Amino acid sequence: MTLHATLPTSLPVSSSPDPHHATHGLNASEPFAVDAFELLDHRTREHLIPQATAPAGRYLGVERGGETLLLSLARPITHIGRGLIADVRLEDSHVSRRHAILALRGEGARVLDDRSANGTYVNGRRVTVSQLSDGDVLRFGRAVLRYVEVVAPRRAEPIRRIPLARLRRRQVPAGGAAA
């Protein structure tokens, strides 16, 4: 069974903001990205890895065919934009050449808008600087990405073995003889 749908050319604009219908920073006058993967340039796409095989670290995630692909944030500073010097290059006319900077410091990460024309959004709010948490949704132009932190699986604590002789001594009732 095949379903066909057409998207409206313009979305209705509500006069009062409704928190139950968040637009995540999308404006009705701008087209939005259905597949952000297509906006990544070929050089950036080559570095994507499946989330299931990703080692512990910090990443930018993009959805592709029901799977989350991750782009490692290995450097302390990552430049995001349309320009050739960007580490994460987005081929979108709504993205500035130098759109945003992702900075990793210690245990935290933050995104800084690099004086972009269309703004940087975190969870639907336009920001100039924002601290990031695992799962935050970032939007640069029409590209929607997710900040992902993959933590190393905790090692199971070794089983503590108690010798049977010690266990039997504990079960002896007070004042009674051992059986």
Tab-separated table of C-alpha atoms in Angstrom:
chain	number	residue	atom	x	y	z
A	1	MET	CA	0.000	0.000	0.000
A	2	THR	CA	1.399	3.381	-0.974
A	3	LEU	CA	0.346	6.646	0.611
A	4	HIS	CA	0.768	9.916	-1.211
A	5	ALA	CA	0.761	13.241	0.571
A	6	THR	CA	1.546	16.782	-0.421
A	7	LEU	CA	2.899	19.385	1.908
A	8	PRO	CA	1.225	22.800	1.904
A	9	THR	CA	3.272	25.614	0.414
A	10	SER	CA	2.719	27.703	3.527
A	11	LEU	CA	1.831	26.655	7.034
A	12	PRO	CA	-0.873	28.467	9.012
A	13	VAL	CA	0.528	30.972	11.477
A	14	SER	CA	-1.122	31.199	14.885
A	15	SER	CA	-1.487	34.630	16.467
A	16	SER	CA	-0.875	33.275	19.962
A	17	PRO	CA	1.952	30.890	20.766
A	18	ASP	CA	0.656	27.516	21.873
A	19	PRO	CA	3.138	25.411	23.884
A	20	HIS	CA	1.386	22.213	22.717
A	21	HIS	CA	2.137	23.030	19.062
A	22	ALA	CA	5.826	23.902	19.229
A	23	THR	CA	7.453	24.711	15.900
A	24	HIS	CA	10.996	24.035	17.123
A	25	GLY	CA	12.194	27.297	15.650
A	26	LEU	CA	10.693	26.732	12.224
A	27	ASN	CA	9.108	29.728	10.582
A	28	ALA	CA	6.084	29.329	8.317
A	29	SER	CA	7.803	31.396	5.638
A	30	GLU	CA	10.819	29.022	5.472
A	31	PRO	CA	10.787	25.575	3.909
A	32	PHE	CA	11.807	22.871	6.326
A	33	ALA	CA	14.023	19.828	5.878
A	34	VAL	CA	12.362	16.462	5.770
A	35	ASP	CA	15.691	14.628	5.554
A	36	ALA	CA	18.632	16.518	7.119
A	37	PHE	CA	20.992	13.799	5.880
A	38	GLU	CA	20.619	15.165	2.350
A	39	LEU	CA	21.839	18.605	3.515
A	40	LEU	CA	25.186	17.225	4.754
A	41	ASP	CA	27.984	17.456	2.215
A	42	HIS	CA	29.686	14.264	1.007
A	43	ARG	CA	32.772	14.888	3.159
A	44	THR	CA	30.676	15.057	6.327
A	45	ARG	CA	28.580	12.017	5.349
A	46	GLU	CA	31.735	9.878	5.065
A	47	HIS	CA	32.353	10.255	8.805
A	48	LEU	CA	28.885	9.119	9.940
A	49	ILE	CA	28.655	5.887	11.941
A	50	PRO	CA	25.607	3.920	13.161
A	51	GLN	CA	24.620	4.670	16.754
A	52	ALA	CA	24.647	0.958	17.620
A	53	THR	CA	28.399	0.704	16.940
A	54	ALA	CA	29.464	4.094	18.325
A	55	PRO	CA	32.057	4.151	21.102
A	56	ALA	CA	31.574	6.382	24.129
A	57	GLY	CA	31.745	10.062	23.245
A	58	ARG	CA	29.817	13.123	22.073
A	59	TYR	CA	28.129	13.251	18.693
A	60	LEU	CA	25.752	15.055	16.376
A	61	GLY	CA	23.024	12.687	15.256
A	62	VAL	CA	20.981	12.626	12.062
A	63	GLU	CA	18.099	10.307	11.167
A	64	ARG	CA	18.331	8.273	7.970
A	65	GLY	CA	15.845	5.553	7.055
A	66	GLY	CA	14.774	4.883	10.644
A	67	GLU	CA	18.385	4.642	11.824
A	68	THR	CA	20.366	7.240	13.757
A	69	LEU	CA	23.770	8.033	12.291
A	70	LEU	CA	26.333	9.857	14.415
A	71	LEU	CA	29.070	12.342	13.600
A	72	SER	CA	31.835	12.356	16.208
A	73	LEU	CA	32.691	15.601	17.984
A	74	ALA	CA	36.313	14.670	18.644
A	75	ARG	CA	37.797	18.185	18.528
A	76	PRO	CA	37.354	20.739	21.307
A	77	ILE	CA	35.946	23.219	18.735
A	78	THR	CA	33.709	22.201	15.819
A	79	HIS	CA	32.658	24.780	13.214
A	80	ILE	CA	29.260	24.315	11.600
A	81	GLY	CA	28.274	26.127	8.415
A	82	ARG	CA	28.066	26.279	4.643
A	83	GLY	CA	31.641	27.480	4.075
A	84	LEU	CA	34.543	25.333	3.002
A	85	ILE	CA	36.322	25.733	6.352
A	86	ALA	CA	33.394	24.253	8.326
A	87	ASP	CA	34.004	20.916	10.066
A	88	VAL	CA	30.303	20.038	9.690
A	89	ARG	CA	29.352	21.393	6.277
A	90	LEU	CA	25.678	21.857	5.402
A	91	GLU	CA	24.687	22.488	1.800
A	92	ASP	CA	21.738	24.747	2.530
A	93	SER	CA	21.214	28.355	1.452
A	94	HIS	CA	19.584	29.047	4.859
A	95	VAL	CA	22.870	28.210	6.608
A	96	SER	CA	25.546	30.906	6.892
A	97	ARG	CA	29.118	30.176	5.829
A	98	ARG	CA	30.105	30.440	9.497
A	99	HIS	CA	26.864	29.540	11.225
A	100	ALA	CA	27.690	28.106	14.649
A	101	ILE	CA	30.451	26.755	16.875
A	102	LEU	CA	30.169	23.672	19.066
A	103	ALA	CA	32.604	23.825	21.984
A	104	LEU	CA	33.468	20.882	24.239
A	105	ARG	CA	34.835	21.695	27.680
A	106	GLY	CA	35.406	19.106	30.374
A	107	GLU	CA	32.163	17.241	30.906
A	108	GLY	CA	29.978	19.764	29.068
A	109	ALA	CA	29.241	21.021	25.592
A	110	ARG	CA	27.753	24.254	24.359
A	111	VAL	CA	26.711	25.745	21.063
A	112	LEU	CA	27.428	29.349	20.092
A	113	ASP	CA	25.776	31.184	17.216
A	114	ASP	CA	28.511	32.627	14.984
A	115	ARG	CA	26.500	35.732	13.959
A	116	SER	CA	24.439	33.700	11.500
A	117	ALA	CA	21.728	35.357	9.431
A	118	ASN	CA	18.954	32.856	10.269
A	119	GLY	CA	19.962	31.980	13.819
A	120	THR	CA	20.819	28.865	15.774
A	121	TYR	CA	18.044	27.034	17.604
A	122	VAL	CA	18.191	24.620	20.543
A	123	ASN	CA	14.960	22.768	21.310
A	124	GLY	CA	13.017	25.321	19.289
A	125	ARG	CA	14.426	28.445	20.943
A	126	ARG	CA	16.763	30.861	19.198
A	127	VAL	CA	20.021	31.099	21.146
A	128	THR	CA	23.321	32.929	21.014
A	129	VAL	CA	24.937	30.560	23.553
A	130	SER	CA	23.424	27.439	25.066
A	131	GLN	CA	24.662	24.591	27.237
A	132	LEU	CA	23.804	21.237	25.657
A	133	SER	CA	22.392	18.090	27.217
A	134	ASP	CA	21.987	14.632	25.745
A	135	GLY	CA	19.044	14.616	23.342
A	136	ASP	CA	18.891	18.368	22.638
A	137	VAL	CA	17.590	19.209	19.157
A	138	LEU	CA	19.732	21.686	17.198
A	139	ARG	CA	18.624	23.522	14.079
A	140	PHE	CA	20.905	25.347	11.667
A	141	GLY	CA	18.950	26.718	8.704
A	142	ARG	CA	16.753	23.819	7.584
A	143	ALA	CA	19.020	21.107	9.038
A	144	VAL	CA	17.800	19.522	12.254
A	145	LEU	CA	20.384	17.525	14.216
A	146	ARG	CA	20.434	16.011	17.696
A	147	TYR	CA	23.207	16.280	20.284
A	148	VAL	CA	23.957	12.754	21.523
A	149	GLU	CA	26.179	11.564	24.364
A	150	VAL	CA	27.072	7.877	24.251
A	151	VAL	CA	28.260	6.599	27.601
A	152	ALA	CA	30.459	3.555	28.066
A	153	PRO	CA	28.550	0.574	29.404
A	154	ARG	CA	29.193	0.029	33.075
A	155	ARG	CA	31.162	-3.050	33.886
A	156	ALA	CA	29.287	-5.534	35.969
A	157	GLU	CA	30.755	-5.787	39.425
A	158	PRO	CA	32.430	-9.132	40.001
A	159	ILE	CA	30.444	-11.641	41.962
A	160	ARG	CA	31.533	-11.639	45.569
A	161	ARG	CA	32.138	-15.201	46.621
A	162	ILE	CA	31.574	-16.227	50.209
A	163	PRO	CA	33.185	-19.488	51.321
A	164	LEU	CA	30.606	-22.070	52.442
A	165	ALA	CA	32.370	-22.506	55.817
A	166	ARG	CA	31.714	-18.828	56.646
A	167	LEU	CA	28.129	-19.117	55.496
A	168	ARG	CA	27.445	-22.132	57.776
A	169	ARG	CA	28.872	-20.290	60.800
A	170	ARG	CA	26.419	-17.425	60.207
A	171	GLN	CA	23.429	-19.773	60.183
A	172	VAL	CA	24.162	-21.234	63.637
A	173	PRO	CA	21.499	-19.945	66.097
A	174	ALA	CA	22.804	-17.985	69.096
A	175	GLY	CA	23.572	-20.287	72.047
A	176	GLY	CA	22.866	-23.391	69.998
A	177	ALA	CA	25.140	-26.103	68.704
A	178	ALA	CA	26.009	-26.583	65.081
A	179	ALA	CA	24.082	-29.400	63.400
